[in-house]
Short mmCIF file of C-alpha atoms and ligand atoms in Angstrom, two decimals:
data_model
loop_
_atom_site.label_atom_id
_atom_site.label_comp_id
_atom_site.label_asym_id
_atom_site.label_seq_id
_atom_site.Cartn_x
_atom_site.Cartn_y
_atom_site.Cartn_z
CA UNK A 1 -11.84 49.19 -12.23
CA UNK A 2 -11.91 52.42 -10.72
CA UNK A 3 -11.97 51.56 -7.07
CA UNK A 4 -8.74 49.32 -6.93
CA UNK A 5 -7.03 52.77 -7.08
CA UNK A 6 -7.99 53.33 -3.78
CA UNK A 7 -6.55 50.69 -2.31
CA UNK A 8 -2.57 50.96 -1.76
CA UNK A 9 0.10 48.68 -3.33
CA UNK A 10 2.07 45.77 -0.52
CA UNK A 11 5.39 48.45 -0.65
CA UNK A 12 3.23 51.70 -0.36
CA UNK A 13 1.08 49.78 2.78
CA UNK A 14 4.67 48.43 4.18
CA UNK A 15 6.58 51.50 3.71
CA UNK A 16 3.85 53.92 5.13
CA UNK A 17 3.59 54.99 8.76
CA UNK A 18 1.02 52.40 9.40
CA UNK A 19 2.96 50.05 8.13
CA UNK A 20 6.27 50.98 9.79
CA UNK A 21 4.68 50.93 12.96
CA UNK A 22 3.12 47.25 12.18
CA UNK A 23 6.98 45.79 10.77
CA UNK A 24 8.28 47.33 13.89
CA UNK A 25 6.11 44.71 16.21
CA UNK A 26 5.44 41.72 13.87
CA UNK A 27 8.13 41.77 11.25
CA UNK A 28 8.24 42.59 7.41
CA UNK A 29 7.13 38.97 6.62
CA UNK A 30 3.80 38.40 8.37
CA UNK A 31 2.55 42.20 7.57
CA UNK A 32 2.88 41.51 4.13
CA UNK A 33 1.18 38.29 4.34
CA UNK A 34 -1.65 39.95 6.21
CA UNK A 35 -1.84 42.57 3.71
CA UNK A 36 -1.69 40.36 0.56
CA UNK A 37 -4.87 38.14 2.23
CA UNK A 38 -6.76 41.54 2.97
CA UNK A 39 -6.21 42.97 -0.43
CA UNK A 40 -7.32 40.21 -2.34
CA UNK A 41 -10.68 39.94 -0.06
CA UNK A 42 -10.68 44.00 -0.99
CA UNK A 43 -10.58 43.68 -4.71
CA UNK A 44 -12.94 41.03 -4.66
CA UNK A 45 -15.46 43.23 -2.72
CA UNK A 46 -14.66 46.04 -5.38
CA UNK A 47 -15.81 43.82 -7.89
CA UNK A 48 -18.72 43.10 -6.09
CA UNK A 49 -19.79 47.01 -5.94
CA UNK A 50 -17.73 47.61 -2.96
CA UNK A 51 -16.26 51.17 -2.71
CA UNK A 52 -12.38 51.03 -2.66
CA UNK A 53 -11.91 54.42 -0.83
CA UNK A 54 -14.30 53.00 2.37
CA UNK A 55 -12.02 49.41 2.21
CA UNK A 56 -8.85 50.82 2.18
CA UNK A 57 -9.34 53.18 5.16
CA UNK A 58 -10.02 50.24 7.06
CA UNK A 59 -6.90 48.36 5.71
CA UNK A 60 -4.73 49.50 8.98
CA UNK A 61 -7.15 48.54 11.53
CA UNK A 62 -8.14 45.23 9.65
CA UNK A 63 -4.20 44.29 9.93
CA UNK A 64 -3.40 45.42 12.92
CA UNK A 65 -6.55 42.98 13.94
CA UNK A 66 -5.51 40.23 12.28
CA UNK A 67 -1.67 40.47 13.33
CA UNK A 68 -2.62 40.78 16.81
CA UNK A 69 -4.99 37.73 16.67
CA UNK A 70 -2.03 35.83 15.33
CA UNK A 71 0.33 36.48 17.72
CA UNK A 72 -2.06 36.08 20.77
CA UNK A 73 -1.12 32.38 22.27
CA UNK A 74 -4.15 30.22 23.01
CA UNK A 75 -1.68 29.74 26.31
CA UNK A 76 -2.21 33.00 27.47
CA UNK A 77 -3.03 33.44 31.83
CA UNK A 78 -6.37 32.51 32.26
CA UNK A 79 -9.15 33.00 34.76
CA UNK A 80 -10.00 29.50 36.19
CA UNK A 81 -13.21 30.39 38.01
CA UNK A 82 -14.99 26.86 36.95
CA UNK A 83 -14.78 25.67 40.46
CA UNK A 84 -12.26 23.42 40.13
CA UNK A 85 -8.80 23.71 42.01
CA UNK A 86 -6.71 20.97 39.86
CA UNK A 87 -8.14 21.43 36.88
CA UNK A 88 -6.45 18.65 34.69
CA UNK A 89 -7.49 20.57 31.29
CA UNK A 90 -6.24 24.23 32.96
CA UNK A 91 -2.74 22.51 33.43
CA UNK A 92 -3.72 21.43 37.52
CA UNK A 93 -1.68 23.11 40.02
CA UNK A 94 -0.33 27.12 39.55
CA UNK A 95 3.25 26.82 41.13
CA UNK A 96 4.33 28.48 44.55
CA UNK A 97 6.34 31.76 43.73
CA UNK A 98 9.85 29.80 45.50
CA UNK A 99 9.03 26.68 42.63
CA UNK A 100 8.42 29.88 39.78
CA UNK A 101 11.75 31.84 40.49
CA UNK A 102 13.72 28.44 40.36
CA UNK A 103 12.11 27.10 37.51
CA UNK A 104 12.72 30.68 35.78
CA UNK A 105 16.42 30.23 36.69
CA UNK A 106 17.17 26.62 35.85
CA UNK A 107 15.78 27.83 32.23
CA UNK A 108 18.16 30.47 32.03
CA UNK A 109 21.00 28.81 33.47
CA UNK A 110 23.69 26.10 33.56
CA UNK A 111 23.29 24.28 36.94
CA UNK A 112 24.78 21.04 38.03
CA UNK A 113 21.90 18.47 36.82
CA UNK A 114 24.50 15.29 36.60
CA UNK A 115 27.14 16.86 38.29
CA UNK A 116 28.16 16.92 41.80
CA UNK A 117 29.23 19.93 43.07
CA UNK A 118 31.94 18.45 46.02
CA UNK A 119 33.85 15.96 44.04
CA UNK A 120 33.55 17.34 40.50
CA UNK A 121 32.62 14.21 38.87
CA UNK A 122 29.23 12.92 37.80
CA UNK A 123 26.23 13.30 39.64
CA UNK A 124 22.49 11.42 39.91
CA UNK A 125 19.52 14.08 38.52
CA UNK A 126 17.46 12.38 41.03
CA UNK A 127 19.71 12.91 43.92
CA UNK A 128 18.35 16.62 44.12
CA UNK A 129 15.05 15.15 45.13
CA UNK A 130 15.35 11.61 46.53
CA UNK A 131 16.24 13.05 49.68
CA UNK A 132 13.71 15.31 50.34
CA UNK A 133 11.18 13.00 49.43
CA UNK A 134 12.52 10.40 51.72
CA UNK A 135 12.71 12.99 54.45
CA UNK A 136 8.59 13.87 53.33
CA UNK A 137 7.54 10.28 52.97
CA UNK A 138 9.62 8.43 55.28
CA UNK A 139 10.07 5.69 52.46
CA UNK A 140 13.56 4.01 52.23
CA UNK A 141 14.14 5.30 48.80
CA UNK A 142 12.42 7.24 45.82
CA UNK A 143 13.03 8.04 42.26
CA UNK A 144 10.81 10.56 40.18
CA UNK A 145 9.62 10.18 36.34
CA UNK A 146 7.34 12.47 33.78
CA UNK A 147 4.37 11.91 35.83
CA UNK A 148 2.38 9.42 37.77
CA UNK A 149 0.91 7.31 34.79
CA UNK A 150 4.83 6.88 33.82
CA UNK A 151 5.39 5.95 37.14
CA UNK A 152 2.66 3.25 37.46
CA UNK A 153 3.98 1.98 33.87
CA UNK A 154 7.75 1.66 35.26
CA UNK A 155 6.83 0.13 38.35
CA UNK A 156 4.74 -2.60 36.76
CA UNK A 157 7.35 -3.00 34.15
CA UNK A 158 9.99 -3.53 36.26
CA UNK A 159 8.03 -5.68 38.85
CA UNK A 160 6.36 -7.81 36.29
CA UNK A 161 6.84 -7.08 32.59
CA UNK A 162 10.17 -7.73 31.67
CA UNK A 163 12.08 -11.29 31.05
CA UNK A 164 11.36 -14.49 29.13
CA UNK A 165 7.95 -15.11 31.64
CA UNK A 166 6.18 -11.99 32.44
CA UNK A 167 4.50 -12.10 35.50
CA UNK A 168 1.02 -11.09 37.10
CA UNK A 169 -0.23 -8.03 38.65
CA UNK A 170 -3.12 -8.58 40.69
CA UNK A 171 -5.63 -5.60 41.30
CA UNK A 172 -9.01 -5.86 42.95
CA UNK A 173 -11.95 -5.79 39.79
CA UNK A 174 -12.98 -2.68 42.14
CA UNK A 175 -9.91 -0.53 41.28
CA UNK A 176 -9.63 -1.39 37.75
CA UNK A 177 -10.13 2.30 37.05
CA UNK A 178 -10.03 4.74 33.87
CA UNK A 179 -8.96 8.03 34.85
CA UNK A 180 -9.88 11.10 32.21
CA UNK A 181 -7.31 11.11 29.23
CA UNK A 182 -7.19 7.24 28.90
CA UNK A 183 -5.41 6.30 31.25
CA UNK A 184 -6.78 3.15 32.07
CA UNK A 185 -5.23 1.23 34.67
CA UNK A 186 -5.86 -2.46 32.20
CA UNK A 187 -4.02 -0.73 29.15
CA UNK A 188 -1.39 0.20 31.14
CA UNK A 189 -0.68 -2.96 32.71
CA UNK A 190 -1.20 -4.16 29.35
CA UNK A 191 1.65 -2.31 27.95
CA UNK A 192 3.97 -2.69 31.06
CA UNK A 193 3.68 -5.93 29.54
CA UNK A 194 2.16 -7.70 33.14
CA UNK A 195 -0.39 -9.93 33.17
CA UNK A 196 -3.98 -8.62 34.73
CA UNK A 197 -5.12 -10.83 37.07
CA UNK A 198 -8.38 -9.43 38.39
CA UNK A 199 -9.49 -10.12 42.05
CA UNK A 200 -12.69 -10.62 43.76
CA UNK A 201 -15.78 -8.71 42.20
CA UNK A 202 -16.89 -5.06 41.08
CA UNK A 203 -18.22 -4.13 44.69
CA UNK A 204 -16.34 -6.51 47.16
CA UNK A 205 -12.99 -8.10 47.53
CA UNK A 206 -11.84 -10.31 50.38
CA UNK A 207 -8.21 -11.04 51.73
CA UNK A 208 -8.92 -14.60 50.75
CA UNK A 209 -9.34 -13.66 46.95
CA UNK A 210 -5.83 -12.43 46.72
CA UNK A 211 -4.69 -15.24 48.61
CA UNK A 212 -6.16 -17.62 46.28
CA UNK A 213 -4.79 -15.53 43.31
CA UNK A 214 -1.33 -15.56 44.69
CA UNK A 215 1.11 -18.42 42.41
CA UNK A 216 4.69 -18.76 41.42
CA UNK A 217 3.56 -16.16 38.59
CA UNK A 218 2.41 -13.52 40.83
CA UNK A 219 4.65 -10.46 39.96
CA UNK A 220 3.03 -7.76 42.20
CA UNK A 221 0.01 -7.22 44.13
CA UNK A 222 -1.08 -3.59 42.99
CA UNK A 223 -3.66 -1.52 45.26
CA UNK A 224 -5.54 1.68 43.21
CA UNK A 225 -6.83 4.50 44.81
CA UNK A 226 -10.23 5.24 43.36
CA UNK A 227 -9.72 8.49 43.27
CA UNK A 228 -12.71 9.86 40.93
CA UNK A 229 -15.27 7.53 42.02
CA UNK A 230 -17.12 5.74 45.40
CA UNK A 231 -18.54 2.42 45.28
CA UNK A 232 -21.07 2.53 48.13
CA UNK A 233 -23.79 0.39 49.81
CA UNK A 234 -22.79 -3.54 50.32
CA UNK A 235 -19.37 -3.18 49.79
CA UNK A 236 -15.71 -4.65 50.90
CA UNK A 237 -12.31 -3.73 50.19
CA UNK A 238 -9.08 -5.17 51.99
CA UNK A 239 -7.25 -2.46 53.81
CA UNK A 240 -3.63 -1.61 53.06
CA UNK A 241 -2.20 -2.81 56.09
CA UNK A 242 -4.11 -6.46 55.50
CA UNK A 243 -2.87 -6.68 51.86
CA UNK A 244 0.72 -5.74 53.38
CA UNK A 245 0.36 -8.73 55.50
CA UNK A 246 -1.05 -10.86 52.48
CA UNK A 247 2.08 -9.61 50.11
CA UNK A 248 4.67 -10.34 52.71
CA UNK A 249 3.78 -13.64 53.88
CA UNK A 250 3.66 -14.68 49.64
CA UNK A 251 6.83 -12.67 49.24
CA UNK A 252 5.13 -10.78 46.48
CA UNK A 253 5.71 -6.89 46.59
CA UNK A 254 2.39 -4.62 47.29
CA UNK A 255 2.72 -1.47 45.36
CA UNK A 256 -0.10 1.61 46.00
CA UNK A 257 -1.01 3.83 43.51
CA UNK A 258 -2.29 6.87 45.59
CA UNK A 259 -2.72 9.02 42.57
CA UNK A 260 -3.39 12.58 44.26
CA UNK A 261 -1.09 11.49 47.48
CA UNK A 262 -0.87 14.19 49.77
CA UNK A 263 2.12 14.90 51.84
CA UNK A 264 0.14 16.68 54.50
CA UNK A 265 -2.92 15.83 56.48
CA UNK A 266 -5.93 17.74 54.58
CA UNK A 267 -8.06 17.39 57.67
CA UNK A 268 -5.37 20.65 59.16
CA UNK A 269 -7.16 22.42 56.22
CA UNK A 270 -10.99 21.71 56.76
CA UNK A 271 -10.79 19.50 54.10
CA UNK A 272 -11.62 15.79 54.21
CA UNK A 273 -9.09 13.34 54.81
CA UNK A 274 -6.75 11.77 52.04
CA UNK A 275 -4.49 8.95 52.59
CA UNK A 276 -1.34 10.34 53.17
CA UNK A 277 2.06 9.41 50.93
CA UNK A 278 3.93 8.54 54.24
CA UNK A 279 0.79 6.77 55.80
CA UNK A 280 0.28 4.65 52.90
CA UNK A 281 4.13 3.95 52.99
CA UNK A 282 3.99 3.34 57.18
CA UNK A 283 0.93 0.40 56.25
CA UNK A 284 3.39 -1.38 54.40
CA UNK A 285 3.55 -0.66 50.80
CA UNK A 286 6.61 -1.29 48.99
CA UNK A 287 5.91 1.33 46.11
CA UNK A 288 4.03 4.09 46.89
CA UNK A 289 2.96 6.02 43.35
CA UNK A 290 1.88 9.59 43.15
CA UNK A 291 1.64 13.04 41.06
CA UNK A 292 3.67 16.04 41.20
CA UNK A 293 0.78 18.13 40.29
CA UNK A 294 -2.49 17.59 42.45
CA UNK A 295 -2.40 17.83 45.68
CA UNK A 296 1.62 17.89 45.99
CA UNK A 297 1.20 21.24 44.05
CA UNK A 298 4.45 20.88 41.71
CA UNK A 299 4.92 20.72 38.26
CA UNK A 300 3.38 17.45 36.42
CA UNK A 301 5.94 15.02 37.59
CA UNK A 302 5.30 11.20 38.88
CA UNK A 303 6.68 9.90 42.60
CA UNK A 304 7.65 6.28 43.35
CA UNK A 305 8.78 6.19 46.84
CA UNK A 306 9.46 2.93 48.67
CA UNK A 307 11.92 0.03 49.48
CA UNK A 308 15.14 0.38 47.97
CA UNK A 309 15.90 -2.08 46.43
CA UNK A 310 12.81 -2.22 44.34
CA UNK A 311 13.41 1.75 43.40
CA UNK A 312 17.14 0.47 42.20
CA UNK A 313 15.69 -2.27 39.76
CA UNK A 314 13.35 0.54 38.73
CA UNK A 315 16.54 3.07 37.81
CA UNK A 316 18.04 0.18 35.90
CA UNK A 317 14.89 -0.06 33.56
CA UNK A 318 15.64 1.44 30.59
CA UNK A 319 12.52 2.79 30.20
CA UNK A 320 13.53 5.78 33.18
CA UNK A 321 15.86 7.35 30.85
CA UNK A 322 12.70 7.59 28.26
CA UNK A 323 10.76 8.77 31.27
CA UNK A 324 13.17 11.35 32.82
CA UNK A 325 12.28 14.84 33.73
CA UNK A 326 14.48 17.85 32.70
CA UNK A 327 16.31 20.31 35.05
CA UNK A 328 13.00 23.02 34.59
CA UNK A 329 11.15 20.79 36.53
CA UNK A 330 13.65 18.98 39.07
CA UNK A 331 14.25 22.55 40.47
CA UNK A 332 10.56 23.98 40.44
CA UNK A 333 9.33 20.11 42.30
CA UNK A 334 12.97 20.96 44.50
CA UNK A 335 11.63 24.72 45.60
CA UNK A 336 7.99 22.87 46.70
CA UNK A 337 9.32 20.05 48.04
CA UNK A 338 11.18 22.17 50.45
CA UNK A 339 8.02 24.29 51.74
CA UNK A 340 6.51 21.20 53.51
CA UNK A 341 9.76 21.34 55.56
CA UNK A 342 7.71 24.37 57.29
CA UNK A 343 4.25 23.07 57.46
CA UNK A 344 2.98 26.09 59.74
CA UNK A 345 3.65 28.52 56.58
CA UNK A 346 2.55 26.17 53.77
CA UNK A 347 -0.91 27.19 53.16
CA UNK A 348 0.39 30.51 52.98
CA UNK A 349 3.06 29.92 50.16
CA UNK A 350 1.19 26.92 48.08
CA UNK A 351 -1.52 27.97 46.11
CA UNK A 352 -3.10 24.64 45.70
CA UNK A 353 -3.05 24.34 49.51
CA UNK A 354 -4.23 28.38 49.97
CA UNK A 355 -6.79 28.18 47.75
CA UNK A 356 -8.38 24.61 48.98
CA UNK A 357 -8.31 26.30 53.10
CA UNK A 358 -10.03 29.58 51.91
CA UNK A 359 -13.14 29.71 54.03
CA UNK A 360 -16.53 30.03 52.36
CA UNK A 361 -17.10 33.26 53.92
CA UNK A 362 -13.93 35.31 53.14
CA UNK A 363 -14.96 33.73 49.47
CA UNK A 364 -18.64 35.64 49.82
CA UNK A 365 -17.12 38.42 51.26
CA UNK A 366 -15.33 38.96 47.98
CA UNK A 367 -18.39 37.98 45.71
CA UNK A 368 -20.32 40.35 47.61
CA UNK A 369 -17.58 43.39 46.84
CA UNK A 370 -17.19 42.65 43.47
CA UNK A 371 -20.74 41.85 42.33
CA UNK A 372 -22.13 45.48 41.89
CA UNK A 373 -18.85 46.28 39.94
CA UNK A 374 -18.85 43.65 37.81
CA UNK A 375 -22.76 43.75 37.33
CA UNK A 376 -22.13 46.94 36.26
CA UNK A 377 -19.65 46.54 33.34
CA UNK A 378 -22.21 43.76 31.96
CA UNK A 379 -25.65 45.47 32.53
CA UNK A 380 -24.62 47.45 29.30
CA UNK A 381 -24.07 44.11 27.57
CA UNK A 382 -27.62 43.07 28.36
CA UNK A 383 -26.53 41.09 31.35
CA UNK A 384 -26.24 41.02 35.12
CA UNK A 385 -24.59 39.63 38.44
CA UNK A 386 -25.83 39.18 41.65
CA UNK A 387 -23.42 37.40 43.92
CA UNK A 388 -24.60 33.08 44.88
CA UNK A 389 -23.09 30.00 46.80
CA UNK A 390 -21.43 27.49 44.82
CA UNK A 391 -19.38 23.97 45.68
CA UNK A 392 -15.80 23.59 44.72
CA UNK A 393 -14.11 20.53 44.43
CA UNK A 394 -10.70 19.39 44.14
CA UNK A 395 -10.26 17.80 40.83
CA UNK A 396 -7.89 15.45 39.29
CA UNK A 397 -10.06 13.16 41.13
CA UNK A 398 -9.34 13.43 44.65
CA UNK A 399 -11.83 13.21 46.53
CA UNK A 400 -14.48 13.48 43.76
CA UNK A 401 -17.80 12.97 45.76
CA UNK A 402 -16.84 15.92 48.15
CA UNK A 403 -17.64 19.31 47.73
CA UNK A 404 -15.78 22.73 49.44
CA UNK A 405 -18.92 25.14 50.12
CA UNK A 406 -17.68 28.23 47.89
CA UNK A 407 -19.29 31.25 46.78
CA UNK A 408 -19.21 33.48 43.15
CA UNK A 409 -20.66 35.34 41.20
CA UNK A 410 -24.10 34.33 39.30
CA UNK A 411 -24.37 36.16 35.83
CA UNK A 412 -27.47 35.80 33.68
CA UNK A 413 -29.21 37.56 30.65
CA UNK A 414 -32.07 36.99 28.62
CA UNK A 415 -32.55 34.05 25.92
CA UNK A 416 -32.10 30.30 26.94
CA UNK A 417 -28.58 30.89 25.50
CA UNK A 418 -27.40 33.19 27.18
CA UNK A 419 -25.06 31.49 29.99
CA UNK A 420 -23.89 29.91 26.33
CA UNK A 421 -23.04 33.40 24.46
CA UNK A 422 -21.68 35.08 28.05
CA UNK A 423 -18.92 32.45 28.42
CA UNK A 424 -18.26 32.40 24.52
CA UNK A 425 -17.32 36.15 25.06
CA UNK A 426 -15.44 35.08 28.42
CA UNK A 427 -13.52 32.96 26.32
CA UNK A 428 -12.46 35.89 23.57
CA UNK A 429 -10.99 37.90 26.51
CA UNK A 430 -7.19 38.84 26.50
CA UNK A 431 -7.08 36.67 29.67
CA UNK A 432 -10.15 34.53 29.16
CA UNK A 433 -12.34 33.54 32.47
CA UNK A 434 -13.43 30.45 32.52
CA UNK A 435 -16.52 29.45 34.97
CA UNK A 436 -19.18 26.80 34.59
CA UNK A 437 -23.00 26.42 33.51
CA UNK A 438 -25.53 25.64 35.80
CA UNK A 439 -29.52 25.89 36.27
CA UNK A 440 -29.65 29.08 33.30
CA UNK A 441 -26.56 30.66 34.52
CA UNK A 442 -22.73 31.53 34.21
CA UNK A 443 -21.71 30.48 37.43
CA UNK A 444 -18.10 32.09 38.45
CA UNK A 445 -16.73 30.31 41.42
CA UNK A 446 -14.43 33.17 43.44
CA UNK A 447 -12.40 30.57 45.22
CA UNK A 448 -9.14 30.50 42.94
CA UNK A 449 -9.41 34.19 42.33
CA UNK A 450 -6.12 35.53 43.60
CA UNK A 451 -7.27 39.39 43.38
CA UNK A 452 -10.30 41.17 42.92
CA UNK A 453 -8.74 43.24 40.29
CA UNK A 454 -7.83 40.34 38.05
CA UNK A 455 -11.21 39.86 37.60
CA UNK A 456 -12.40 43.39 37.18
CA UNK A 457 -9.48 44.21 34.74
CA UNK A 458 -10.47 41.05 32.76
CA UNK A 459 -14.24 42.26 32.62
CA UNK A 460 -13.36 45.70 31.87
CA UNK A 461 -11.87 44.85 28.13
CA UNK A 462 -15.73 43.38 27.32
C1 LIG B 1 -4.24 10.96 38.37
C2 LIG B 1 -3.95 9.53 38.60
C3 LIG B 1 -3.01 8.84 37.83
C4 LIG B 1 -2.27 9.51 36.70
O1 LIG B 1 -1.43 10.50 37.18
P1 LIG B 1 -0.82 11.63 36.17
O2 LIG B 1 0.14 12.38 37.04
O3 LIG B 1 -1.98 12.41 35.69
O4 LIG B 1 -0.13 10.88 35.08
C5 LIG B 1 -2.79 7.51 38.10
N1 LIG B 1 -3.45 6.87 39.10
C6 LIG B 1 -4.37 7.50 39.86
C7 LIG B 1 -5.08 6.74 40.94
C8 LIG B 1 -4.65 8.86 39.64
O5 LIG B 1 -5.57 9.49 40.38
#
């Protein structure tokens, strides 16, 4: 057919300026494998009445288009405006810029992992953070694994899943908790290999039900923190401290797993009260478990902290060396660690922390700025902003019931779907910003918005 003509041959496309320029960026291979996909769509078209000469002069741009879409990554920066601080499915905390550079250089670098520096022999990958977590938590000893779900699996291993007998773990039938991503504290204890032994009822457990519970079998008393839910109303729980008293006189070990665990009193922040890592350790725990990557504002890691000899029979398990973490991480959770050693400039340097203790009305103070600049690069889209209040919340299921007043931006348009189609297009931005749906709107919560011109650069490319 005539209008095939038009279009050029793979070598004529390749070796054409065009094509040059496209080699140049994405390599021989993957332009030709564009080109061979857009050429067969082409003659297809031609055949059915298509013009060849209107096809082909599109050719470039179609590539180019395609190429670029290919080499985007789907883990490109993002916007998270949805609200949520520790956003489990965003990747939770951002890292402090001190826990970025060293991370940066541990990739690029030999350091001494295993090796210790003074003597020249071997050395402990732990070592670079069991002290400063003793010095944070005030715990005897501590030992660090891929995150806190490894850690509660080691713990329970060790304590009660391993030899010819394995042993119980009793937990409270009020802490028997699923956490998003199945973690769900009865598999888990399941496949540490304990024995579940559940204690007292959904809404109320006594000290007397554990001390009933407790036999020669009893492996480890094990105390949840129910961190994305409240039981409320006619309800009972035994305190830490009492259970401390309960595992001690049975000579059973009491391990807490805090899950969020703060190192630093949230109250200093406005925030509401967590149990602290080295409060929970003070009542008496003998394992204290927690994440890298909530509250602490690391990397994803998992914490056990507590009595030593308990951590030892831990770093014997085999299972740690399946469970390790890799030098990246050790020296980005090493730069953190070491900015709660000046608690008077951490909000400043932590973005988790910075981002929690910005006030409400600095927040509206910025939605106010940027919502006549940002209504106007939608009103040609057929939309609008007008700046609202919204609530924050922590996520990764601290404190789940509470809500940090916020403020944002609320953007609406006509049609029932258009909150829907708005964050679709959100979504398809070079850096994609993410916010949440609520009463007919796109609701963009300012708090974890670093800059206003992040936001209006985003936009702009709309
Ligand atoms: C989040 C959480 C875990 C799991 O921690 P990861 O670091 O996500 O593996 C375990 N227990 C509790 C109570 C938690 O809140």
């Amino acid at each position: 057919m005539e209008g095939f003509r038009a279009l050029p041959s793979v070598d004529q496309f390749l070796n054409g300026a065009d094509g040059a320029g496209l080699v140049a960026r994405h390599g021989r291979h993957a332009v030709r494998e564009a080109l061979r996909a857009r050429l067969d769509e082409m003659r297809d078209a031609i055949r059915a009445g298509e013009a060849g000469q209107i096809l082909a002069a599109r050719l470039p741009r179609l590539i180019a288009a395609d190429l670029e879409a290919r080499a985007r990554s789907r883990l490109r920066p993002m916007l998270n405006l949805t609200g949520t601080v520790l956003h489990t499915n965003l990747g939770r905390a951002i890292l402090a810029d001190e826990a970025v550079r060293a991370a940066v250089t541990a990739m690029a670098n030999p350091l001494a992992l295993e090796f210790d520096l003074e003597s020249g022999g071997r050395g402990q990958r732990d070592d670079h953070l069991r002290g400063l977590l003793i010095e944070l938590t005030g715990a005897e000893d501590a030992t660090i694994v891929n995150n806190n779900a490894a850690a509660v699996l080691i713990a329970l291993n060790t304590l009660a899943g391993t030899g010819p007998d394995r042993r119980e773990a009793l937990v409270s039938r009020g802490e028997l908790i699923e956490i998003g991503g199945a973690f769900r504290m009865p598999d888990i204890m399941a496949r540490a290999g304990a024995k579940l032994v559940e204690i007292g009822t959904t809404n109320r457990t006594h000290p007397r039900d554990y001390e009933d519970a407790i036999t020669a079998a009893t492996g480890v008393i094990l105390k949840v923190h129910t961190s994305n839910y409240r039981i409320e109303g006619f309800t009972a729980e035994v305190a830490a401290p009492d259970l401390a008293r309960i595992a001690k006189a049975a000579g059973v070990p009491l391990m807490n797993d805090l899950g969020a665990g703060s190192l630093v009193d949230l109250s200093h922040y406005g925030l509401r009260r967590e149990p602290t890592v080295s409060e929970a350790v003070a009542e008496g725990a003998d394992l204290v478990t927690f994440s890298g990557d909530k509250l602490l504002g690391g990397p994803q890691a998992g914490f056990i902290v507590g009595r030593r000899d308990l951590i030892q029979a831990i770093n014997r398990n085999p299972l740690k060396r399946a469970l390790r973490l890799d030098k990246i991480r050790i020296a980005a959770l090493e730069a953190t660690l070491k900015l709660y050693r000046d608690p008077d400039r951490l909000a400043e340097r932590l973005p988790v922390l910075r981002m929690l203790a910005r006030p409400a009305g600095e927040i509206a103070a910025q939605a106010a700025r940027l919502a006549p600049r940002i209504d106007a690069i939608l009103r040609p889209l057929g939309f609008a902003a007008a700046p609202c209040t919204c609530e924050s919340q922590i996520g990764s299921g601290a404190l789940p019931v509470d809500t940090i007043p916020s403020a944002g931006l609320r953007l609406t348009g006509t049609g029932g779907d258009a909150p829907d189609r708005l964050a679709a297009m959100l979504r398809g931005l070079a850096q994609p910003v993410i916010g949440h749906i609520r009463d007919g709107a796109l609701i963009l919560d300012l708090r974890c918005l670093q800059d206003d011109a992040a936001l209006t650069n985003a936009l702009a490319q709309l």
